[in-house]
């Protein structure tokens, strides 16, 4: 499609843009203008974004929405959500409102431990390695004292280090498995720095082992890295109410709603095809708040999906019971989050998002984000088991079409009222809009612009 380029990252921003727009666009000026129109008007703010990553040429906007009325552990929150999918914020707000009147969300932090590994190869006597490891364990920990000093002062640090024999799965494969408490930070840099130091100390110390052969001393460090799978950094969020209080949807009794809802959850528990979509809906709520609060949504996604497969079969992240007239619905997920360091201190919108939430600590944020996922799943299942999902989606779809047609708010309402009991197919919406404007086609409206 275009000629390859050497040394692109060394070019100035202007030169990068020139190369891209000249090589890849029929109208380079128009492309440059588009990129520039998304630059921040304040150069220091733009510089901040430029410096987040390499080769920044512009910014990619996502809507920053808010979902009010979340009652979580007795406190009211308005959740910040960075997401492009049209119905997510509305669904979250609807669920929040529903559960606010029924006691709100209750959260429990089950554990906060994070984990990382030094993966290495040792081709020798496993017993000797184990004895050696026991003898140097305290030295290994001491070697990271400088790195862990600040974290220890905040109440965190390294909680354990173990040698794991994995040779039944791969020849010579061993791990140092290290567990961490990282307080209010996600801790990725901290964990990786400790692990790299462990690897170094391990390799150095083994050289002094008199009872090991040269081949045994020649351990190969494959890699030292945190795991994004954090099943011991776990949070639970729950809602519950008497079944009779599930009375908000016309056309279905609370008892039928509860049963249908529970079956929908059960289907996701047993059927991976449904579980994937079910959990995707949960992640709509989770990712949006994770992103708005400057956390790593890829890490959270990876952890949640691994957790959903922990039994060997991919299953639902939420669960539901109906017992003695009480409806209970909960989520249990691994969430490794930070409220200090990284983007949380750099990105002004992240600071704003955390400010909106009352500057929560990492554990509070775990509860808030788990509640967001649960709320999203409740909204999806409620819609799916009653009116169907398309009604809400189609309304958004209708508004998107009208926005593209540059309809006024009044026109949007008129067209929305017309389609209240009809499916808003694109062609029909355009026709209705044209009828309202007294024209035959939209091009007649735009031709004079
Ligand atoms: C769409 O983004 C999410 C849903 O498909 C989730 C679900 O089906 O549970 C509505």
CSV table of C-alpha atoms and ligand atoms in Angstrom, one decimal:
chain,number,residue,atom,x,y,z
A,1,UNK,CA,0.0,0.0,0.0
A,2,UNK,CA,2.9,2.4,0.7
A,3,UNK,CA,6.7,2.3,0.7
A,4,UNK,CA,8.4,1.2,4.0
A,5,UNK,CA,10.1,3.8,6.0
A,6,UNK,CA,13.3,3.7,8.2
A,7,UNK,CA,13.8,5.7,11.3
A,8,UNK,CA,10.2,6.9,11.5
A,9,UNK,CA,10.2,7.4,15.3
A,10,UNK,CA,13.1,9.8,14.9
A,11,UNK,CA,11.2,12.2,12.6
A,12,UNK,CA,9.5,15.3,14.1
A,13,UNK,CA,5.8,15.2,14.6
A,14,UNK,CA,5.3,17.4,11.6
A,15,UNK,CA,7.4,15.2,9.4
A,16,UNK,CA,5.6,12.1,10.6
A,17,UNK,CA,2.2,13.6,9.7
A,18,UNK,CA,3.5,14.8,6.3
A,19,UNK,CA,4.8,11.3,5.5
A,20,UNK,CA,1.5,9.6,6.5
A,21,UNK,CA,-0.8,12.0,4.8
A,22,UNK,CA,1.2,12.2,1.6
A,23,UNK,CA,1.7,8.5,1.4
A,24,UNK,CA,-1.8,7.3,2.4
A,25,UNK,CA,-4.3,10.0,1.5
A,26,UNK,CA,-5.5,11.3,-1.8
A,27,UNK,CA,-6.1,14.7,-0.2
A,28,UNK,CA,-3.2,15.2,2.3
A,29,UNK,CA,-4.2,18.7,3.3
A,30,UNK,CA,-7.6,17.5,4.4
A,31,UNK,CA,-6.1,14.7,6.3
A,32,UNK,CA,-3.6,17.1,8.1
A,33,UNK,CA,-6.5,19.4,9.0
A,34,UNK,CA,-8.5,16.5,10.5
A,35,UNK,CA,-5.5,15.4,12.6
A,36,UNK,CA,-4.9,19.0,13.8
A,37,UNK,CA,-8.6,19.5,14.6
A,38,UNK,CA,-8.2,16.8,17.3
A,39,UNK,CA,-5.1,18.4,18.8
A,40,UNK,CA,-5.6,20.0,22.2
A,41,UNK,CA,-5.7,23.8,21.9
A,42,UNK,CA,-3.4,24.2,24.9
A,43,UNK,CA,0.1,23.1,23.8
A,44,UNK,CA,1.1,21.8,27.2
A,45,UNK,CA,-1.9,19.5,27.4
A,46,UNK,CA,-1.1,18.3,23.9
A,47,UNK,CA,2.5,17.7,24.9
A,48,UNK,CA,1.3,15.6,27.8
A,49,UNK,CA,-0.6,13.4,25.3
A,50,UNK,CA,2.2,13.3,22.8
A,51,UNK,CA,4.5,12.0,25.5
A,52,UNK,CA,2.2,9.1,26.7
A,53,UNK,CA,3.3,7.0,23.7
A,54,UNK,CA,5.6,7.0,20.8
A,55,UNK,CA,4.6,8.5,17.4
A,56,UNK,CA,1.6,10.4,18.6
A,57,UNK,CA,0.1,12.4,15.7
A,58,UNK,CA,-3.2,13.3,17.1
A,59,UNK,CA,-5.7,12.3,19.8
A,60,UNK,CA,-8.5,9.8,19.6
A,61,UNK,CA,-11.5,11.0,21.5
A,62,UNK,CA,-13.8,8.8,23.5
A,63,UNK,CA,-16.9,10.1,25.1
A,64,UNK,CA,-16.5,10.7,28.9
A,65,UNK,CA,-20.0,10.0,30.3
A,66,UNK,CA,-21.3,9.8,33.8
A,67,UNK,CA,-23.7,7.3,35.4
A,68,UNK,CA,-25.3,8.8,38.6
A,69,UNK,CA,-27.2,7.2,41.5
A,70,UNK,CA,-24.9,4.3,42.3
A,71,UNK,CA,-25.4,3.5,46.0
A,72,UNK,CA,-22.4,1.4,47.0
A,73,UNK,CA,-21.8,0.3,50.6
A,74,UNK,CA,-24.1,3.1,51.7
A,75,UNK,CA,-22.3,5.9,49.8
A,76,UNK,CA,-23.7,7.6,46.7
A,77,UNK,CA,-21.4,7.7,43.6
A,78,UNK,CA,-21.6,9.1,40.1
A,79,UNK,CA,-19.5,6.8,38.0
A,80,UNK,CA,-17.2,8.2,35.3
A,81,UNK,CA,-17.3,6.1,32.1
A,82,UNK,CA,-15.1,6.4,29.0
A,83,UNK,CA,-16.8,4.4,26.3
A,84,UNK,CA,-18.1,4.7,22.8
A,85,UNK,CA,-20.9,2.2,22.9
A,86,UNK,CA,-24.2,4.1,22.8
A,87,UNK,CA,-26.3,2.3,25.3
A,88,UNK,CA,-23.8,1.5,28.1
A,89,UNK,CA,-24.0,4.7,30.2
A,90,UNK,CA,-27.8,4.8,30.0
A,91,UNK,CA,-28.0,1.1,31.0
A,92,UNK,CA,-25.7,1.7,34.0
A,93,UNK,CA,-27.7,4.6,35.2
A,94,UNK,CA,-31.0,2.7,34.9
A,95,UNK,CA,-29.6,-0.2,36.9
A,96,UNK,CA,-28.1,2.2,39.5
A,97,UNK,CA,-31.5,3.9,39.9
A,98,UNK,CA,-33.3,0.5,40.2
A,99,UNK,CA,-30.9,-0.8,42.9
A,100,UNK,CA,-30.6,2.6,44.8
A,101,UNK,CA,-34.3,2.1,45.7
A,102,UNK,CA,-33.6,-1.5,46.9
A,103,UNK,CA,-30.6,-1.1,49.2
A,104,UNK,CA,-27.8,-0.6,46.6
A,105,UNK,CA,-24.7,-2.6,46.0
A,106,UNK,CA,-22.7,-4.3,48.8
A,107,UNK,CA,-19.1,-5.1,48.2
A,108,UNK,CA,-16.5,-7.3,49.8
A,109,UNK,CA,-12.8,-7.2,49.2
A,110,UNK,CA,-11.9,-10.9,49.4
A,111,UNK,CA,-8.1,-10.5,48.9
A,112,UNK,CA,-5.6,-8.0,47.5
A,113,UNK,CA,-2.6,-10.1,46.6
A,114,UNK,CA,-0.7,-9.8,43.3
A,115,UNK,CA,1.6,-12.2,41.8
A,116,UNK,CA,4.6,-12.5,39.5
A,117,UNK,CA,7.2,-15.1,38.4
A,118,UNK,CA,10.8,-15.6,37.5
A,119,UNK,CA,10.5,-18.3,34.9
A,120,UNK,CA,13.8,-20.2,34.6
A,121,UNK,CA,15.4,-23.4,33.3
A,122,UNK,CA,17.5,-25.6,35.6
A,123,UNK,CA,18.8,-28.9,34.3
A,124,UNK,CA,19.9,-30.7,37.4
A,125,UNK,CA,18.9,-32.3,40.7
A,126,UNK,CA,15.6,-30.8,41.9
A,127,UNK,CA,16.5,-31.6,45.5
A,128,UNK,CA,19.7,-29.6,45.3
A,129,UNK,CA,17.8,-26.6,43.8
A,130,UNK,CA,15.2,-26.8,46.6
A,131,UNK,CA,17.9,-26.9,49.3
A,132,UNK,CA,19.8,-24.0,47.6
A,133,UNK,CA,16.6,-22.0,47.4
A,134,UNK,CA,15.8,-22.4,51.1
A,135,UNK,CA,19.3,-21.3,52.0
A,136,UNK,CA,19.2,-18.1,49.9
A,137,UNK,CA,15.5,-17.2,50.4
A,138,UNK,CA,16.3,-14.4,52.9
A,139,UNK,CA,19.2,-13.2,50.8
A,140,UNK,CA,16.8,-13.0,47.8
A,141,UNK,CA,14.4,-10.9,49.8
A,142,UNK,CA,17.2,-8.7,51.1
A,143,UNK,CA,18.4,-8.0,47.6
A,144,UNK,CA,15.1,-6.1,46.9
A,145,UNK,CA,15.1,-4.1,50.1
A,146,UNK,CA,15.9,-0.9,48.4
A,147,UNK,CA,13.2,-1.4,45.8
A,148,UNK,CA,10.6,-2.3,48.4
A,149,UNK,CA,11.4,0.3,51.0
A,150,UNK,CA,8.7,2.8,50.0
A,151,UNK,CA,6.1,0.1,49.5
A,152,UNK,CA,6.9,-1.4,52.9
A,153,UNK,CA,6.5,2.1,54.5
A,154,UNK,CA,3.0,2.2,53.0
A,155,UNK,CA,2.2,-1.2,54.5
A,156,UNK,CA,2.8,-3.3,51.4
A,157,UNK,CA,5.7,-5.2,49.9
A,158,UNK,CA,6.6,-8.9,49.2
A,159,UNK,CA,4.5,-11.3,51.1
A,160,UNK,CA,6.0,-14.6,49.9
A,161,UNK,CA,8.4,-16.2,47.5
A,162,UNK,CA,8.3,-19.9,46.6
A,163,UNK,CA,10.2,-22.2,44.3
A,164,UNK,CA,7.8,-24.1,42.0
A,165,UNK,CA,8.8,-27.2,40.1
A,166,UNK,CA,7.1,-27.3,36.7
A,167,UNK,CA,9.3,-30.0,35.2
A,168,UNK,CA,6.2,-32.3,34.7
A,169,UNK,CA,5.0,-29.8,32.1
A,170,UNK,CA,8.3,-28.7,30.5
A,171,UNK,CA,11.8,-30.1,30.9
A,172,UNK,CA,13.9,-28.1,33.4
A,173,UNK,CA,11.1,-25.5,34.0
A,174,UNK,CA,11.1,-24.0,37.4
A,175,UNK,CA,9.6,-20.7,38.8
A,176,UNK,CA,10.1,-18.4,41.6
A,177,UNK,CA,6.5,-17.5,42.5
A,178,UNK,CA,6.4,-14.2,44.3
A,179,UNK,CA,3.3,-12.6,46.0
A,180,UNK,CA,3.0,-8.9,46.6
A,181,UNK,CA,0.8,-6.3,48.3
A,182,UNK,CA,0.9,-3.1,46.4
A,183,UNK,CA,-1.5,-0.9,48.5
A,184,UNK,CA,-3.0,1.9,46.3
A,185,UNK,CA,-0.9,1.3,43.2
A,186,UNK,CA,-1.4,-1.3,40.6
A,187,UNK,CA,2.2,-2.1,41.1
A,188,UNK,CA,3.3,-3.4,37.7
A,189,UNK,CA,6.7,-1.5,37.7
A,190,UNK,CA,7.3,-2.4,41.4
A,191,UNK,CA,6.6,-6.1,40.8
A,192,UNK,CA,8.7,-6.3,37.7
A,193,UNK,CA,11.6,-4.5,39.3
A,194,UNK,CA,11.5,-6.9,42.2
A,195,UNK,CA,11.3,-9.9,40.0
A,196,UNK,CA,14.2,-8.8,37.8
A,197,UNK,CA,16.3,-8.3,41.0
A,198,UNK,CA,15.3,-11.8,42.2
A,199,UNK,CA,16.4,-13.3,38.9
A,200,UNK,CA,19.8,-11.5,39.2
A,201,UNK,CA,20.3,-12.6,42.8
A,202,UNK,CA,19.3,-16.2,41.9
A,203,UNK,CA,21.8,-16.4,39.1
A,204,UNK,CA,24.6,-14.8,41.1
A,205,UNK,CA,24.1,-16.9,44.2
A,206,UNK,CA,23.9,-20.2,42.4
A,207,UNK,CA,27.5,-19.7,41.2
A,208,UNK,CA,28.7,-20.1,44.8
A,209,UNK,CA,27.1,-23.5,45.2
A,210,UNK,CA,29.9,-26.0,45.9
A,211,UNK,CA,27.7,-29.1,45.6
A,212,UNK,CA,26.4,-28.2,42.1
A,213,UNK,CA,28.1,-29.0,38.8
A,214,UNK,CA,28.9,-26.3,36.2
A,215,UNK,CA,25.8,-27.5,34.1
A,216,UNK,CA,23.6,-27.2,37.2
A,217,UNK,CA,24.9,-23.7,37.9
A,218,UNK,CA,24.1,-22.7,34.4
A,219,UNK,CA,20.5,-21.7,35.0
A,220,UNK,CA,18.7,-19.8,32.3
A,221,UNK,CA,16.4,-17.0,33.3
A,222,UNK,CA,13.7,-17.1,30.6
A,223,UNK,CA,11.8,-14.1,31.9
A,224,UNK,CA,10.7,-12.2,35.0
A,225,UNK,CA,7.2,-10.7,34.8
A,226,UNK,CA,4.1,-10.1,36.8
A,227,UNK,CA,1.0,-12.1,36.0
A,228,UNK,CA,-2.1,-10.2,35.0
A,229,UNK,CA,-4.0,-13.2,36.3
A,230,UNK,CA,-4.7,-12.1,39.9
A,231,UNK,CA,-7.2,-14.6,41.4
A,232,UNK,CA,-6.1,-13.5,44.8
A,233,UNK,CA,-6.9,-9.9,44.1
A,234,UNK,CA,-10.6,-10.5,44.3
A,235,UNK,CA,-13.7,-8.4,44.8
A,236,UNK,CA,-17.3,-9.3,45.2
A,237,UNK,CA,-20.3,-7.0,44.6
A,238,UNK,CA,-23.9,-8.0,45.3
A,239,UNK,CA,-27.4,-6.8,45.1
A,240,UNK,CA,-30.4,-8.4,46.7
A,241,UNK,CA,-34.1,-7.8,47.5
A,242,UNK,CA,-37.3,-9.5,48.2
A,243,UNK,CA,-38.7,-11.0,45.0
A,244,UNK,CA,-41.8,-8.9,45.4
A,245,UNK,CA,-39.6,-5.7,44.9
A,246,UNK,CA,-38.7,-6.8,41.4
A,247,UNK,CA,-41.8,-5.0,40.2
A,248,UNK,CA,-40.5,-2.3,37.9
A,249,UNK,CA,-41.3,-4.0,34.5
A,250,UNK,CA,-44.9,-3.9,33.3
A,251,UNK,CA,-46.1,-7.1,31.6
A,252,UNK,CA,-44.2,-9.5,33.8
A,253,UNK,CA,-44.8,-10.4,37.5
A,254,UNK,CA,-41.9,-10.1,39.9
A,255,UNK,CA,-41.9,-13.9,40.3
A,256,UNK,CA,-41.7,-14.6,36.6
A,257,UNK,CA,-39.0,-11.9,36.2
A,258,UNK,CA,-36.9,-13.4,38.9
A,259,UNK,CA,-37.1,-16.9,37.5
A,260,UNK,CA,-36.5,-15.8,33.9
A,261,UNK,CA,-33.5,-13.7,35.1
A,262,UNK,CA,-32.1,-16.6,37.1
A,263,UNK,CA,-32.4,-18.8,34.1
A,264,UNK,CA,-30.6,-16.3,31.9
A,265,UNK,CA,-27.7,-16.4,34.4
A,266,UNK,CA,-27.8,-20.2,34.5
A,267,UNK,CA,-27.5,-20.3,30.7
A,268,UNK,CA,-24.4,-18.2,30.9
A,269,UNK,CA,-23.1,-20.5,33.6
A,270,UNK,CA,-23.4,-23.6,31.4
A,271,UNK,CA,-23.1,-22.4,27.8
A,272,UNK,CA,-19.8,-20.7,26.8
A,273,UNK,CA,-21.4,-19.1,23.7
A,274,UNK,CA,-23.7,-17.2,25.9
A,275,UNK,CA,-21.1,-16.7,28.7
A,276,UNK,CA,-18.9,-14.8,26.3
A,277,UNK,CA,-21.6,-12.3,25.4
A,278,UNK,CA,-22.8,-12.2,28.9
A,279,UNK,CA,-19.3,-11.4,30.2
A,280,UNK,CA,-18.7,-9.0,27.3
A,281,UNK,CA,-21.7,-7.0,28.6
A,282,UNK,CA,-20.2,-7.0,32.1
A,283,UNK,CA,-16.9,-5.7,30.7
A,284,UNK,CA,-18.8,-2.9,29.0
A,285,UNK,CA,-19.4,-1.5,32.5
A,286,UNK,CA,-16.1,-2.5,33.9
A,287,UNK,CA,-13.8,-1.3,31.1
A,288,UNK,CA,-15.5,2.1,30.9
A,289,UNK,CA,-14.8,2.9,34.5
A,290,UNK,CA,-11.3,1.2,34.4
A,291,UNK,CA,-10.4,3.4,31.4
A,292,UNK,CA,-11.9,6.6,32.9
A,293,UNK,CA,-9.9,6.1,36.1
A,294,UNK,CA,-6.6,5.6,34.2
A,295,UNK,CA,-6.3,1.9,34.8
A,296,UNK,CA,-5.2,-0.9,32.4
A,297,UNK,CA,-8.3,-2.3,30.9
A,298,UNK,CA,-6.4,-4.9,28.9
A,299,UNK,CA,-5.0,-6.3,32.1
A,300,UNK,CA,-8.4,-6.3,33.7
A,301,UNK,CA,-10.0,-8.0,30.7
A,302,UNK,CA,-7.3,-10.7,30.6
A,303,UNK,CA,-7.6,-11.4,34.3
A,304,UNK,CA,-11.4,-11.6,34.2
A,305,UNK,CA,-11.6,-14.0,31.3
A,306,UNK,CA,-9.0,-16.3,32.8
A,307,UNK,CA,-10.9,-16.2,36.0
A,308,UNK,CA,-14.1,-17.1,34.1
A,309,UNK,CA,-12.2,-20.2,32.7
A,310,UNK,CA,-10.7,-21.3,36.0
A,311,UNK,CA,-12.7,-24.5,36.2
A,312,UNK,CA,-11.5,-25.5,32.8
A,313,UNK,CA,-14.7,-24.3,31.1
A,314,UNK,CA,-15.5,-20.7,30.3
A,315,UNK,CA,-18.4,-19.5,32.4
A,316,UNK,CA,-20.4,-16.6,33.7
A,317,UNK,CA,-18.8,-14.0,36.0
A,318,UNK,CA,-22.1,-13.3,37.7
A,319,UNK,CA,-24.4,-15.6,39.6
A,320,UNK,CA,-28.0,-15.5,40.9
A,321,UNK,CA,-30.0,-17.3,43.5
A,322,UNK,CA,-33.6,-17.2,44.6
A,323,UNK,CA,-34.0,-18.5,48.2
A,324,UNK,CA,-36.8,-18.0,50.7
A,325,UNK,CA,-38.3,-15.2,48.6
A,326,UNK,CA,-35.0,-13.3,48.2
A,327,UNK,CA,-33.4,-12.5,44.9
A,328,UNK,CA,-29.6,-12.3,45.1
A,329,UNK,CA,-27.3,-11.4,42.2
A,330,UNK,CA,-23.6,-11.1,42.5
A,331,UNK,CA,-20.3,-10.8,40.7
A,332,UNK,CA,-16.9,-12.0,41.8
A,333,UNK,CA,-13.9,-10.9,39.8
A,334,UNK,CA,-10.2,-10.3,40.0
A,335,UNK,CA,-9.4,-6.5,39.7
A,336,UNK,CA,-5.9,-5.3,40.0
A,337,UNK,CA,-6.2,-1.5,40.1
A,338,UNK,CA,-4.3,1.6,41.1
A,339,UNK,CA,-5.3,5.1,42.3
A,340,UNK,CA,-1.7,6.4,42.5
A,341,UNK,CA,1.1,6.4,40.0
A,342,UNK,CA,1.0,5.9,36.3
A,343,UNK,CA,-1.8,7.7,34.3
A,344,UNK,CA,-3.6,8.4,37.6
A,345,UNK,CA,-1.2,11.2,38.4
A,346,UNK,CA,-0.6,12.4,34.8
A,347,UNK,CA,-3.9,12.5,32.9
A,348,UNK,CA,-6.1,15.5,34.0
A,349,UNK,CA,-9.3,13.6,33.1
A,350,UNK,CA,-8.3,10.7,35.2
A,351,UNK,CA,-7.7,13.0,38.1
A,352,UNK,CA,-11.1,14.5,37.5
A,353,UNK,CA,-12.7,10.9,37.4
A,354,UNK,CA,-11.0,10.0,40.7
A,355,UNK,CA,-12.1,13.3,42.1
A,356,UNK,CA,-15.7,12.6,41.2
A,357,UNK,CA,-15.5,9.3,43.1
A,358,UNK,CA,-14.2,11.1,46.2
A,359,UNK,CA,-10.6,10.0,45.7
A,360,UNK,CA,-11.2,6.4,46.5
A,361,UNK,CA,-8.4,4.0,47.6
A,362,UNK,CA,-7.7,1.0,45.5
A,363,UNK,CA,-10.0,-1.3,47.4
A,364,UNK,CA,-12.9,1.2,47.2
A,365,UNK,CA,-12.3,1.4,43.5
A,366,UNK,CA,-12.4,-2.4,43.2
A,367,UNK,CA,-15.9,-2.3,44.8
A,368,UNK,CA,-17.1,0.6,42.6
A,369,UNK,CA,-15.9,-1.1,39.4
A,370,UNK,CA,-17.3,-4.5,40.3
A,371,UNK,CA,-20.6,-2.8,41.0
A,372,UNK,CA,-20.5,-1.2,37.6
A,373,UNK,CA,-20.0,-4.6,35.9
A,374,UNK,CA,-22.9,-6.0,37.9
A,375,UNK,CA,-25.1,-3.1,37.1
A,376,UNK,CA,-24.4,-3.5,33.4
A,377,UNK,CA,-25.1,-7.2,33.5
A,378,UNK,CA,-28.4,-6.5,35.4
A,379,UNK,CA,-29.5,-4.0,32.8
A,380,UNK,CA,-28.6,-6.3,29.9
A,381,UNK,CA,-30.4,-9.3,31.4
A,382,UNK,CA,-33.3,-7.3,32.4
A,383,UNK,CA,-33.8,-6.0,28.9
A,384,UNK,CA,-33.1,-9.3,27.3
A,385,UNK,CA,-35.6,-11.2,29.4
A,386,UNK,CA,-38.3,-8.6,29.1
A,387,UNK,CA,-38.5,-6.2,26.1
A,388,UNK,CA,-35.5,-7.5,24.3
A,389,UNK,CA,-32.2,-5.6,23.8
A,390,UNK,CA,-33.1,-4.1,20.4
A,391,UNK,CA,-35.6,-1.6,21.8
A,392,UNK,CA,-33.0,0.4,23.7
A,393,UNK,CA,-30.3,-0.1,21.0
A,394,UNK,CA,-32.7,1.0,18.3
A,395,UNK,CA,-33.5,4.2,20.1
A,396,UNK,CA,-29.8,5.0,20.2
A,397,UNK,CA,-29.5,4.0,16.6
A,398,UNK,CA,-32.3,6.3,15.7
A,399,UNK,CA,-30.6,9.2,17.5
A,400,UNK,CA,-27.3,8.4,15.8
A,401,UNK,CA,-28.9,8.6,12.4
A,402,UNK,CA,-30.6,11.9,13.2
A,403,UNK,CA,-27.3,13.3,14.6
A,404,UNK,CA,-25.7,12.4,11.3
A,405,UNK,CA,-28.5,14.2,9.5
A,406,UNK,CA,-27.8,17.2,11.8
A,407,UNK,CA,-31.4,17.2,13.1
A,408,UNK,CA,-32.4,19.7,15.7
A,409,UNK,CA,-33.4,18.5,19.2
A,410,UNK,CA,-37.0,19.3,18.4
A,411,UNK,CA,-36.8,17.3,15.1
A,412,UNK,CA,-35.2,14.4,17.0
A,413,UNK,CA,-38.1,14.3,19.5
A,414,UNK,CA,-40.7,14.4,16.7
A,415,UNK,CA,-39.1,11.6,14.8
A,416,UNK,CA,-38.5,9.5,18.0
A,417,UNK,CA,-42.2,9.9,18.9
A,418,UNK,CA,-43.1,8.7,15.4
A,419,UNK,CA,-40.9,5.6,15.8
A,420,UNK,CA,-42.0,4.8,19.4
A,421,UNK,CA,-43.9,1.7,18.2
A,422,UNK,CA,-42.0,1.0,15.0
A,423,UNK,CA,-38.5,-0.4,14.1
A,424,UNK,CA,-36.4,2.6,13.0
A,425,UNK,CA,-34.8,1.2,9.8
A,426,UNK,CA,-32.2,3.6,8.4
A,427,UNK,CA,-34.2,4.3,5.2
A,428,UNK,CA,-37.4,5.0,7.1
A,429,UNK,CA,-35.7,7.4,9.5
A,430,UNK,CA,-34.2,9.3,6.6
A,431,UNK,CA,-37.5,9.4,4.8
A,432,UNK,CA,-39.3,10.7,7.9
A,433,UNK,CA,-36.7,13.3,8.5
A,434,UNK,CA,-36.9,14.5,4.9
A,435,UNK,CA,-40.7,14.6,5.1
A,436,UNK,CA,-40.3,16.8,8.2
A,437,UNK,CA,-37.9,19.2,6.4
A,438,UNK,CA,-40.1,19.1,3.2
A,439,UNK,CA,-37.4,17.7,1.0
A,440,UNK,CA,-37.0,14.6,-1.1
A,441,UNK,CA,-33.5,13.5,-0.1
A,442,UNK,CA,-31.0,14.6,2.6
A,443,UNK,CA,-28.6,15.9,-0.2
A,444,UNK,CA,-31.1,18.7,-0.8
A,445,UNK,CA,-30.5,19.8,2.8
A,446,UNK,CA,-26.7,19.6,2.5
A,447,UNK,CA,-26.2,20.9,-1.0
A,448,UNK,CA,-26.3,24.6,0.1
A,449,UNK,CA,-23.9,24.1,3.0
B,1,LIG,C1,-23.7,-5.5,24.1
B,1,LIG,O1,-22.6,-4.7,24.1
B,1,LIG,C2,-23.8,-6.3,25.4
B,1,LIG,C3,-24.9,-7.4,25.4
B,1,LIG,O2,-24.9,-8.2,24.3
B,1,LIG,C4,-24.6,-8.2,26.7
B,1,LIG,C5,-25.5,-9.4,26.9
B,1,LIG,O3,-26.0,-9.9,25.9
B,1,LIG,O4,-25.7,-9.8,28.1
B,1,LIG,C6,-26.2,-6.7,25.5
